[in-house]
PDB file of C-alpha atoms and ligand atoms in Angstrom:
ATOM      1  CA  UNK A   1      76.377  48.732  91.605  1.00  0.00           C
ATOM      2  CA  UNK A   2      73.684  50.357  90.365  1.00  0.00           C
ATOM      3  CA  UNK A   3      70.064  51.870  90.730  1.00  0.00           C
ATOM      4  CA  UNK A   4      67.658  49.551  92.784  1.00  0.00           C
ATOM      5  CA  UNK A   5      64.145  51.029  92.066  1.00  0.00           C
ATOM      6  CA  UNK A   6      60.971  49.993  94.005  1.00  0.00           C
ATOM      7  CA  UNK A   7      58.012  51.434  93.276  1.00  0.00           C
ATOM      8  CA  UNK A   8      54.876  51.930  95.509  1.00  0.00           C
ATOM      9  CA  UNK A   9      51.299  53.013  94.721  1.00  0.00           C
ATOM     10  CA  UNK A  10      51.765  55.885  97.286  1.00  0.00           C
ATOM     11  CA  UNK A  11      53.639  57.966  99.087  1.00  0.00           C
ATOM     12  CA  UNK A  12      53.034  56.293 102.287  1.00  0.00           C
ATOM     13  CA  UNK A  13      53.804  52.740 101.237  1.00  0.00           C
ATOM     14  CA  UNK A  14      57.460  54.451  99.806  1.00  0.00           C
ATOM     15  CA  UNK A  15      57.732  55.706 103.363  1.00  0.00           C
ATOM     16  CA  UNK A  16      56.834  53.020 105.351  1.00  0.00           C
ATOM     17  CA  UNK A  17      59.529  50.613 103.568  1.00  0.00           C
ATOM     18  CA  UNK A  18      61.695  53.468 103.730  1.00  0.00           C
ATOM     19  CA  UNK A  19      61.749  54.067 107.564  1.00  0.00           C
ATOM     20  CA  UNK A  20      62.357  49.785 107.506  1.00  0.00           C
ATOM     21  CA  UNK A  21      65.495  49.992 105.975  1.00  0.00           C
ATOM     22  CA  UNK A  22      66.543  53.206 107.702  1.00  0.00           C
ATOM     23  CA  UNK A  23      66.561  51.200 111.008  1.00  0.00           C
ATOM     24  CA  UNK A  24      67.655  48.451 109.556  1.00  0.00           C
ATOM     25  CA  UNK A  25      71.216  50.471 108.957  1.00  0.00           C
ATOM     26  CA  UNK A  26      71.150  52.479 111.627  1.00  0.00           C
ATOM     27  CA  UNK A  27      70.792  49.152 113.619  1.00  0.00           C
ATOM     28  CA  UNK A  28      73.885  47.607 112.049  1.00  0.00           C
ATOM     29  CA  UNK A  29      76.095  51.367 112.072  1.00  0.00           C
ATOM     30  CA  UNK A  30      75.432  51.905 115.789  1.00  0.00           C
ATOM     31  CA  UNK A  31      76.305  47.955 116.546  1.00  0.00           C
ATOM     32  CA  UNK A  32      79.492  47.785 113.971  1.00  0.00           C
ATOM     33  CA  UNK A  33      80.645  51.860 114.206  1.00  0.00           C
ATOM     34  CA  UNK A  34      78.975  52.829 117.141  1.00  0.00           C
ATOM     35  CA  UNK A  35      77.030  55.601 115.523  1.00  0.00           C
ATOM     36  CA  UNK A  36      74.441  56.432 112.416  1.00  0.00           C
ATOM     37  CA  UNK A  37      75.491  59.420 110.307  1.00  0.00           C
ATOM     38  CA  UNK A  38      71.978  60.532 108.309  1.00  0.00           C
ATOM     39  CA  UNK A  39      71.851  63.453 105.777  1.00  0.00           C
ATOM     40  CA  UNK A  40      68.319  64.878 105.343  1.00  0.00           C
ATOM     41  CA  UNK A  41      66.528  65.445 102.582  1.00  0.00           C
ATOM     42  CA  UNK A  42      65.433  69.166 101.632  1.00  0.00           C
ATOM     43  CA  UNK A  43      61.996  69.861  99.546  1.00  0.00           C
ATOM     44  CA  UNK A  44      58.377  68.896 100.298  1.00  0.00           C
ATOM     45  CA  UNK A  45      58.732  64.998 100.062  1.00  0.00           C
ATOM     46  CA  UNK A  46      60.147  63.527 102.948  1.00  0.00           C
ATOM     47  CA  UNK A  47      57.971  65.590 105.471  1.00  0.00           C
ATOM     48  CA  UNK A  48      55.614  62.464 105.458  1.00  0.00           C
ATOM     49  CA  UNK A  49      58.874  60.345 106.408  1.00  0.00           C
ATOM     50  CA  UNK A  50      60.456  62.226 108.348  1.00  0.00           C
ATOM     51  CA  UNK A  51      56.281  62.048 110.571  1.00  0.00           C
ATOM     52  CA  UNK A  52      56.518  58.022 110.474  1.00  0.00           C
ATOM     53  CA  UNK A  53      59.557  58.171 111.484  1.00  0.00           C
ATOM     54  CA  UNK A  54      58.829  60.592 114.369  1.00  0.00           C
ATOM     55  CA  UNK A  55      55.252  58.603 115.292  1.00  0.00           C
ATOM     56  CA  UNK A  56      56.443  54.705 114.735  1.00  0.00           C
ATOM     57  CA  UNK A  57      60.297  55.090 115.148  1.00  0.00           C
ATOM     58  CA  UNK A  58      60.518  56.757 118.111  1.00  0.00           C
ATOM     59  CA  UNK A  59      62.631  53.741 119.491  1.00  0.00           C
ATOM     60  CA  UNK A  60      62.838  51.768 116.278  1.00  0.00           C
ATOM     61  CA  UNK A  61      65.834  54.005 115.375  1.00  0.00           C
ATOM     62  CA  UNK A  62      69.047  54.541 118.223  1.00  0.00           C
ATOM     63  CA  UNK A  63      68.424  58.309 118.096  1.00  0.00           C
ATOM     64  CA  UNK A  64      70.865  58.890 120.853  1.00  0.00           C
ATOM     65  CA  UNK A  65      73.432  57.585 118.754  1.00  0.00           C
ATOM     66  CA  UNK A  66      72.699  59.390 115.730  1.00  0.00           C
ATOM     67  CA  UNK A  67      73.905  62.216 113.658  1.00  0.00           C
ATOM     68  CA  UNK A  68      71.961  64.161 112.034  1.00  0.00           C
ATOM     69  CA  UNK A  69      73.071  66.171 108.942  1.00  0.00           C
ATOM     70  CA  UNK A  70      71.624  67.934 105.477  1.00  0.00           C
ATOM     71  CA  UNK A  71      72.241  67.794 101.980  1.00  0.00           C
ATOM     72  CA  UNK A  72      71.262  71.008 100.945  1.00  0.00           C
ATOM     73  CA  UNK A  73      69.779  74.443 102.205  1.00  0.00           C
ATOM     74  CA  UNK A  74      68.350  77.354 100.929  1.00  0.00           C
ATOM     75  CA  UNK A  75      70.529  80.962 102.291  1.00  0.00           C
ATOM     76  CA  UNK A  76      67.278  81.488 104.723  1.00  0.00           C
ATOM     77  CA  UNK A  77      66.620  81.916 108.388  1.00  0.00           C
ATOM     78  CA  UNK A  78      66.664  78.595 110.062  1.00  0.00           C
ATOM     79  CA  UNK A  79      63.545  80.022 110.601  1.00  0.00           C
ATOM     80  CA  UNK A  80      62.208  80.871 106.966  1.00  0.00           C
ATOM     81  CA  UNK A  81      59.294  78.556 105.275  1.00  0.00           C
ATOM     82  CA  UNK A  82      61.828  77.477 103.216  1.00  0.00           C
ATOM     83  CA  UNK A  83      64.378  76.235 105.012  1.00  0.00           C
ATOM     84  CA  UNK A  84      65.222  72.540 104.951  1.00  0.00           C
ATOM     85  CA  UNK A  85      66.223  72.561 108.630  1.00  0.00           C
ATOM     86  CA  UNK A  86      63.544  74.185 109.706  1.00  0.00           C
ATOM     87  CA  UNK A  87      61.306  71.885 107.768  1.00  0.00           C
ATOM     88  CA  UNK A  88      63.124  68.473 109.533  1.00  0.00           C
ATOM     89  CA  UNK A  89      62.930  70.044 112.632  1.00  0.00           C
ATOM     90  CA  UNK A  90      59.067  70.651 113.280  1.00  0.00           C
ATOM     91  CA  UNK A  91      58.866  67.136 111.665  1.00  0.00           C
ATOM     92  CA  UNK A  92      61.004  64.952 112.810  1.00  0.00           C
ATOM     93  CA  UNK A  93      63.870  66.644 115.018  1.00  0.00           C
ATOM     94  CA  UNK A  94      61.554  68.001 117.621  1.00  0.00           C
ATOM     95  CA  UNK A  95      59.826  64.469 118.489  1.00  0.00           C
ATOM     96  CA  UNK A  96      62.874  62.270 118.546  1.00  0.00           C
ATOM     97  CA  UNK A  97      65.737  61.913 121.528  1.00  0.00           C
ATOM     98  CA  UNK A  98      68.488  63.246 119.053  1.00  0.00           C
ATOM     99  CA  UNK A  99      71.142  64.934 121.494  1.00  0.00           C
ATOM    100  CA  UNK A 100      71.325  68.603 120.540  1.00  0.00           C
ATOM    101  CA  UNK A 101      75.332  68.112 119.836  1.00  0.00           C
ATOM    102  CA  UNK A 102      74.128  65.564 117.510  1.00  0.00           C
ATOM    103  CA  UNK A 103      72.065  67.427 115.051  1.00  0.00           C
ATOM    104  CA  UNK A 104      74.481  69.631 112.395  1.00  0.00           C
ATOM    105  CA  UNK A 105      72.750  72.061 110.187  1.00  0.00           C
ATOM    106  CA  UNK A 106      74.150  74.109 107.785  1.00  0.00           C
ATOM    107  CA  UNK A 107      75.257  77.204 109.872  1.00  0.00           C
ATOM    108  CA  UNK A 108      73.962  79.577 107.119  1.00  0.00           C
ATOM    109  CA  UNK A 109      73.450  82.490 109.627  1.00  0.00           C
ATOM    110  CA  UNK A 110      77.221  82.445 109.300  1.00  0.00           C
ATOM    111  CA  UNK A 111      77.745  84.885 106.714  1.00  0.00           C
ATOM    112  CA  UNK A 112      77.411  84.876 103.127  1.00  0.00           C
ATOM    113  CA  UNK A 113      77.125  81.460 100.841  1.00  0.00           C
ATOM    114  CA  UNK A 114      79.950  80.487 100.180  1.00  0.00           C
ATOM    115  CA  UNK A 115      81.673  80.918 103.969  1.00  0.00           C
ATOM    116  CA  UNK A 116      78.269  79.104 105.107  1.00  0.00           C
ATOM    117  CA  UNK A 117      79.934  76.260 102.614  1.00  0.00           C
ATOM    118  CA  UNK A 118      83.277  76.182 103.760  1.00  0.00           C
ATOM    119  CA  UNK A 119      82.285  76.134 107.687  1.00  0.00           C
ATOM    120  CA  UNK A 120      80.112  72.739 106.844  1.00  0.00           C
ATOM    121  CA  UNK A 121      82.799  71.517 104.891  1.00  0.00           C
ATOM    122  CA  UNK A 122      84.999  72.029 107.795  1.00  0.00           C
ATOM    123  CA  UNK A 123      82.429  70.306 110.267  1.00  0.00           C
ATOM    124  CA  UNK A 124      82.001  67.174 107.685  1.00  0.00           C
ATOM    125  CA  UNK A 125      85.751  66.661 107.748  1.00  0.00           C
ATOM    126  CA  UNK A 126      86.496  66.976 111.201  1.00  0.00           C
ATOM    127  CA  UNK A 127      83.333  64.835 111.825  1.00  0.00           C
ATOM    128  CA  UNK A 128      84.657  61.682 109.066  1.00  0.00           C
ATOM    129  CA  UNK A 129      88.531  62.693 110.704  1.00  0.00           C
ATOM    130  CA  UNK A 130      89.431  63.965 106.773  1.00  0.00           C
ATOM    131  CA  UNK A 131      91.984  66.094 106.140  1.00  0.00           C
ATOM    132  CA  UNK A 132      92.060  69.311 104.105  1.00  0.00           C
ATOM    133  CA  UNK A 133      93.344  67.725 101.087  1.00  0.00           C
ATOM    134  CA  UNK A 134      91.535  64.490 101.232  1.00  0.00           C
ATOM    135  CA  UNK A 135      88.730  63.538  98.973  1.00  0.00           C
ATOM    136  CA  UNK A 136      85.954  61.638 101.003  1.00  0.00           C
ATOM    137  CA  UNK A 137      86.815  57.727 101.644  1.00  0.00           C
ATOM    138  CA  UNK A 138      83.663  57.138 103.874  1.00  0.00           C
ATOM    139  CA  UNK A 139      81.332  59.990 105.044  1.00  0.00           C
ATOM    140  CA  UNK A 140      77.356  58.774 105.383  1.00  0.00           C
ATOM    141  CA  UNK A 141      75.667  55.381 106.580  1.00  0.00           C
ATOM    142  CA  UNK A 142      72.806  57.059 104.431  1.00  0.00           C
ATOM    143  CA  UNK A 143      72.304  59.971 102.289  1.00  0.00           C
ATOM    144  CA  UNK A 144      68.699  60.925 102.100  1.00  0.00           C
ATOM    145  CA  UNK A 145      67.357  62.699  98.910  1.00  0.00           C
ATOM    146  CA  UNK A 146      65.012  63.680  96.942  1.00  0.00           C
ATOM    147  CA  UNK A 147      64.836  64.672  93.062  1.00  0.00           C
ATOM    148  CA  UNK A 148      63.345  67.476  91.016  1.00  0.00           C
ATOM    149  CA  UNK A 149      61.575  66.842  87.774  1.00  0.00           C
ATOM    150  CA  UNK A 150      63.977  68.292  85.816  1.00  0.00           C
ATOM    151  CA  UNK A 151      66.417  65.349  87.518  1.00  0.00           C
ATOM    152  CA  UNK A 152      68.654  67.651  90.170  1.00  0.00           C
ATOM    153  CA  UNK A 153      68.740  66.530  93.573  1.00  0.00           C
ATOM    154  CA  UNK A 154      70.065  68.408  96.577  1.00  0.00           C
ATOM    155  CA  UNK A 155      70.807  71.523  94.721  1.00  0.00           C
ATOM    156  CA  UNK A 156      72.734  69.596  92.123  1.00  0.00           C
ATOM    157  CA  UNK A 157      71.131  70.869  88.988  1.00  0.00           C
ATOM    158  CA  UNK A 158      71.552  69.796  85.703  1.00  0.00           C
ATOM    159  CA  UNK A 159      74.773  70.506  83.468  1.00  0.00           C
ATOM    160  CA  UNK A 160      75.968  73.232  86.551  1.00  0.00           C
ATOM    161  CA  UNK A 161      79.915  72.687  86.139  1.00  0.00           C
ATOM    162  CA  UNK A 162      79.661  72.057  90.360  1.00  0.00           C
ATOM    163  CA  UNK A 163      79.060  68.329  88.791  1.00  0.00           C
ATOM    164  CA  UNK A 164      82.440  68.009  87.820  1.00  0.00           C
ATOM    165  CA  UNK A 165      83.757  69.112  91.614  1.00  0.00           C
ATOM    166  CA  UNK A 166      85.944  66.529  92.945  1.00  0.00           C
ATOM    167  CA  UNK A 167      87.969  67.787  95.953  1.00  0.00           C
ATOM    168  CA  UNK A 168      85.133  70.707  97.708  1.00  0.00           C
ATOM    169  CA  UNK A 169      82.494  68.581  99.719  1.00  0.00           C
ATOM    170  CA  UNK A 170      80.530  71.687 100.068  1.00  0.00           C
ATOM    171  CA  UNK A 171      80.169  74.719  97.776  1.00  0.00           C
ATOM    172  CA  UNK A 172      77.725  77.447  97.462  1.00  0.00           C
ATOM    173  CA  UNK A 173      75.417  77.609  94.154  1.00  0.00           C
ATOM    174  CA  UNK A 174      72.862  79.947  92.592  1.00  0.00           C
ATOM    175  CA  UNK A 175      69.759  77.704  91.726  1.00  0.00           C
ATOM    176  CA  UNK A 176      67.580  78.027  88.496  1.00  0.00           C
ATOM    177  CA  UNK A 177      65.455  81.030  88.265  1.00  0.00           C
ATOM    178  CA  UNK A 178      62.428  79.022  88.126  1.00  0.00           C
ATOM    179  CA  UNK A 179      63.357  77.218  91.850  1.00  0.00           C
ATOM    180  CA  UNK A 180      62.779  78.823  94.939  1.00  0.00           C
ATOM    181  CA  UNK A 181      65.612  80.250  97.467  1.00  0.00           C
ATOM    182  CA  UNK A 182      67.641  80.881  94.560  1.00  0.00           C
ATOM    183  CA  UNK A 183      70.771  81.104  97.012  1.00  0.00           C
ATOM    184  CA  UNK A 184      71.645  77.498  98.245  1.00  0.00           C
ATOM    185  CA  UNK A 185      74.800  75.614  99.941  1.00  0.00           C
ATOM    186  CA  UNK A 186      74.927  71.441  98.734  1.00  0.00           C
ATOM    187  CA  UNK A 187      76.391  68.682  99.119  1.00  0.00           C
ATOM    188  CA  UNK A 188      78.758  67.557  95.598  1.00  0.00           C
ATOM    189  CA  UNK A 189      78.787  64.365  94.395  1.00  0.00           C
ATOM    190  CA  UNK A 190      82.272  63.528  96.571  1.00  0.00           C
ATOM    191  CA  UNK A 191      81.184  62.983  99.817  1.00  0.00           C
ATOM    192  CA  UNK A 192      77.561  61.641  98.620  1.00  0.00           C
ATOM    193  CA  UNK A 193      78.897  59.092  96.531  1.00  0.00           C
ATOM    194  CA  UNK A 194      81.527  58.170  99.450  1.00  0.00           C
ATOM    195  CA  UNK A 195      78.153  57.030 101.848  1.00  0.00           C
ATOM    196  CA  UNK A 196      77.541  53.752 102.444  1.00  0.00           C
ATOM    197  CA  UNK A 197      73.501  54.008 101.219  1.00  0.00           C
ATOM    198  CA  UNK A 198      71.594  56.305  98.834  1.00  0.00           C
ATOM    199  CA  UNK A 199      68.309  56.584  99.402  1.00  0.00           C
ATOM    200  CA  UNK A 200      66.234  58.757  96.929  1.00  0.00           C
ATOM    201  CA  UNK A 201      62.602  59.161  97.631  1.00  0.00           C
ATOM    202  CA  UNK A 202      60.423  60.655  94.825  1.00  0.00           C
ATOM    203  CA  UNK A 203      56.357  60.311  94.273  1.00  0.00           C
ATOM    204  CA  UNK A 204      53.924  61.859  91.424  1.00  0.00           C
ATOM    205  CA  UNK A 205      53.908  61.393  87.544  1.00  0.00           C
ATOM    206  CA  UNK A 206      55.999  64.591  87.425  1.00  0.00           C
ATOM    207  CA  UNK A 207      59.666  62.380  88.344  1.00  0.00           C
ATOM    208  CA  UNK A 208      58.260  58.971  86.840  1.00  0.00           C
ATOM    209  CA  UNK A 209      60.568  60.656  83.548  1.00  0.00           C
ATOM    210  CA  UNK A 210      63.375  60.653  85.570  1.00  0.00           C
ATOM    211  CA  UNK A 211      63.054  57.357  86.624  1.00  0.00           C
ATOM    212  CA  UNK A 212      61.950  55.675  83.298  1.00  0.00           C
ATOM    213  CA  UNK A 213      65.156  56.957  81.673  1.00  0.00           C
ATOM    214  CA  UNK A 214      67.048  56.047  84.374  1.00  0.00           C
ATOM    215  CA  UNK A 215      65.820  52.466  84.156  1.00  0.00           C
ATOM    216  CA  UNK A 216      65.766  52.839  80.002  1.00  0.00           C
ATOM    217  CA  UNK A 217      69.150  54.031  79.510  1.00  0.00           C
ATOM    218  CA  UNK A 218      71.627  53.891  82.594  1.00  0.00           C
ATOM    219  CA  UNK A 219      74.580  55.993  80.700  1.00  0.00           C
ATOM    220  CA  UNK A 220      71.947  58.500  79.050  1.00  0.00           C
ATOM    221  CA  UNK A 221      69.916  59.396  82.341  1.00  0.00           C
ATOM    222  CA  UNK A 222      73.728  59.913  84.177  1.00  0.00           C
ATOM    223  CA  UNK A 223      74.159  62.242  81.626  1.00  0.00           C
ATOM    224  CA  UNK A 224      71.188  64.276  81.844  1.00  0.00           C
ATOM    225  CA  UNK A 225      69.906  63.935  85.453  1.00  0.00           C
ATOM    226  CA  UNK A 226      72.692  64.794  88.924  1.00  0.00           C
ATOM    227  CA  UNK A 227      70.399  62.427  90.587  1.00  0.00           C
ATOM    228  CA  UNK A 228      71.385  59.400  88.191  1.00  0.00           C
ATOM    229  CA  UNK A 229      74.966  60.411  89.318  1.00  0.00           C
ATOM    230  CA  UNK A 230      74.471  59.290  92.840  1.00  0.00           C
ATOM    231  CA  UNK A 231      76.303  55.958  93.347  1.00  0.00           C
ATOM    232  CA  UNK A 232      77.639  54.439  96.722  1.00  0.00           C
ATOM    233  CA  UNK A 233      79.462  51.602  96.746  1.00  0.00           C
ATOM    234  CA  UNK A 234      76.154  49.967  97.255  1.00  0.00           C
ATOM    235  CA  UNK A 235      74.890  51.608  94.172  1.00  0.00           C
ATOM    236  CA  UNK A 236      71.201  54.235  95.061  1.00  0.00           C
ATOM    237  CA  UNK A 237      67.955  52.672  95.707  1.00  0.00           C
ATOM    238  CA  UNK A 238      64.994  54.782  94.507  1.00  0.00           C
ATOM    239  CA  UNK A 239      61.552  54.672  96.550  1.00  0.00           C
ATOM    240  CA  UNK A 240      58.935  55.495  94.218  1.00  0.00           C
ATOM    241  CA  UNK A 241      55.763  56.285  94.770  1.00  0.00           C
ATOM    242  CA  UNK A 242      53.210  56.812  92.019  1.00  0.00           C
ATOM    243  CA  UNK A 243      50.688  59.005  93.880  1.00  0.00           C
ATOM    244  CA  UNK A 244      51.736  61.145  96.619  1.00  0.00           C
TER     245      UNK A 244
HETATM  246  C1  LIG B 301      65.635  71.162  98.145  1.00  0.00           C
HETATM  247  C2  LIG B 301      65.954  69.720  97.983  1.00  0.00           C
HETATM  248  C3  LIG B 301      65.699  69.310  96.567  1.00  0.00           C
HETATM  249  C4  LIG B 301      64.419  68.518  96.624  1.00  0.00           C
HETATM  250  C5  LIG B 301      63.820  68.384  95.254  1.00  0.00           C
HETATM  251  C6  LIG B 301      62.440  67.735  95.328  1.00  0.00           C
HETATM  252  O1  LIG B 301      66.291  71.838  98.969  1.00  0.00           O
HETATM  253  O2  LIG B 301      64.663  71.592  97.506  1.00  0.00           O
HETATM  254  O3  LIG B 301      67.096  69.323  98.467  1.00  0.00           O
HETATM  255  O4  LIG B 301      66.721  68.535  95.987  1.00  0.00           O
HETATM  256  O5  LIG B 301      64.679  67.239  97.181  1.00  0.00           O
HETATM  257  O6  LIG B 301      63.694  69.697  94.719  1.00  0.00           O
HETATM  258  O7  LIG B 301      61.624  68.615  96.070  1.00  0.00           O
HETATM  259  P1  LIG B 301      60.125  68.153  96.494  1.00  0.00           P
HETATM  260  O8  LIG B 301      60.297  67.000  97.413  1.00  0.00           O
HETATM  261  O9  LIG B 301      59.562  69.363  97.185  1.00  0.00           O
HETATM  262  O10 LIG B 301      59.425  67.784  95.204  1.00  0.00           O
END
């Protein structure tokens, strides 16, 4: 399948349909798996989400019974203004009944990158039962994300060879000198793709270019963009919003 876009006139519109269809999965995961596996977004974004879903979805979503995980970080403190854990939990993590056990960041006080990578690699297969060799059948009910303007999402930037990775589900990357937290651990393509739902959320003229192509030319804006790479077997469905 591919890209379902909906757009919104703002940023709270994208979020309110958003946090619908979140429970709406989570709803059918917990009653047909008997859990809801989530990967967060990172950036600036979703904090408005991630606050409606914290405020209105305090029971609208079976917290108890699900996991929380991310799809990128920054090589910070779990601490650090930067940090996409950090970030979910004032937000969101703080206000819901998620069981501790239940909440996995990326353990980057670990060591270095690229061991930070292969521990969460290690705690996404023994969490989807995969073994070493395995590339991802099923991982996510939903994979959260957002996109950059230049078309990366997680810290999938454009034309880094770490597109191509088929077997890591985790691997350390150095991000464009013009991004912040240069040092980042991601998600690849593998185990996003493997989810069941891929939701991007994006707002402001600065990622309508993204989008246009990406509703323009299909082949072209996979070719330029890691975010136009993202397809489940249910395809990616893009919440828009024009204005933040
Ligand atoms: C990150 C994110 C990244 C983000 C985009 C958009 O760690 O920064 O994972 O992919 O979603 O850069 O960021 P904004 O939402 O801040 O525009």
């Amino acid at each position: 399948m591919d890209a379902e876009v909906l757009r919104f006139e703002r940023l709270g519109d994208a979020n309110r349909a958003l946090a619908k269809r979140l429970a709406e999965v989570a709803d059918e995961a917990v009653r047909t798996r008997g859990r809801f596996a989530l990967t967060l977004a990172g950036g600036s974004t979703p904090l408005g989400l991630y606050d409606h879903l914290a405020g209105d979805y305090p029971c609208r979503i079976p917290w108890d019974r699900t996991h929380l995980f991310w799809g990128d970080e920054r090589w910070v403190p779990k601490t650090d203004q930067a940090s996409n854990y950090r970030l979910a939990h004032e937000t969101l993590i703080l206000k819901i009944p998620v069981p501790a056990g239940n909440v996995h960041p990326i353990p980057v006080d670990i060591g270095p990158p690229a061991k930070v990578a292969l521990a969460y690699e290690k705690t996404l297969r023994t969490f989807f039962e995969s073994s070493d060799r395995d590339t991802p059948e099923k991982t996510f009910d939903v994979v959260l994300l957002g996109v950059g303007a230049d078309g990366h999402t997680a810290s999938l930037f454009p034309e880094d060879p770490i597109l191509e990775e088929r077997t890591r589900w985790v691997r350390s990357v150095t991000a464009p000198a013009a991004m912040a937290s240069r040092k980042r651990i991601t998600l690849t393509l593998p185990p996003i793709n493997s989810s069941r739902y891929a939701f991007i959320l994006a707002a402001g003229p600065e990622k309508a270019s993204v989008v246009d192509l990406l509703l323009r030319n299909p082949d072209e804006a996979r070719r330029r963009f890691p975010a136009a790479k993202v397809r489940t077997r249910t395809g990616s469905t893009w919440f828009i919003a024009a204005k933040r």
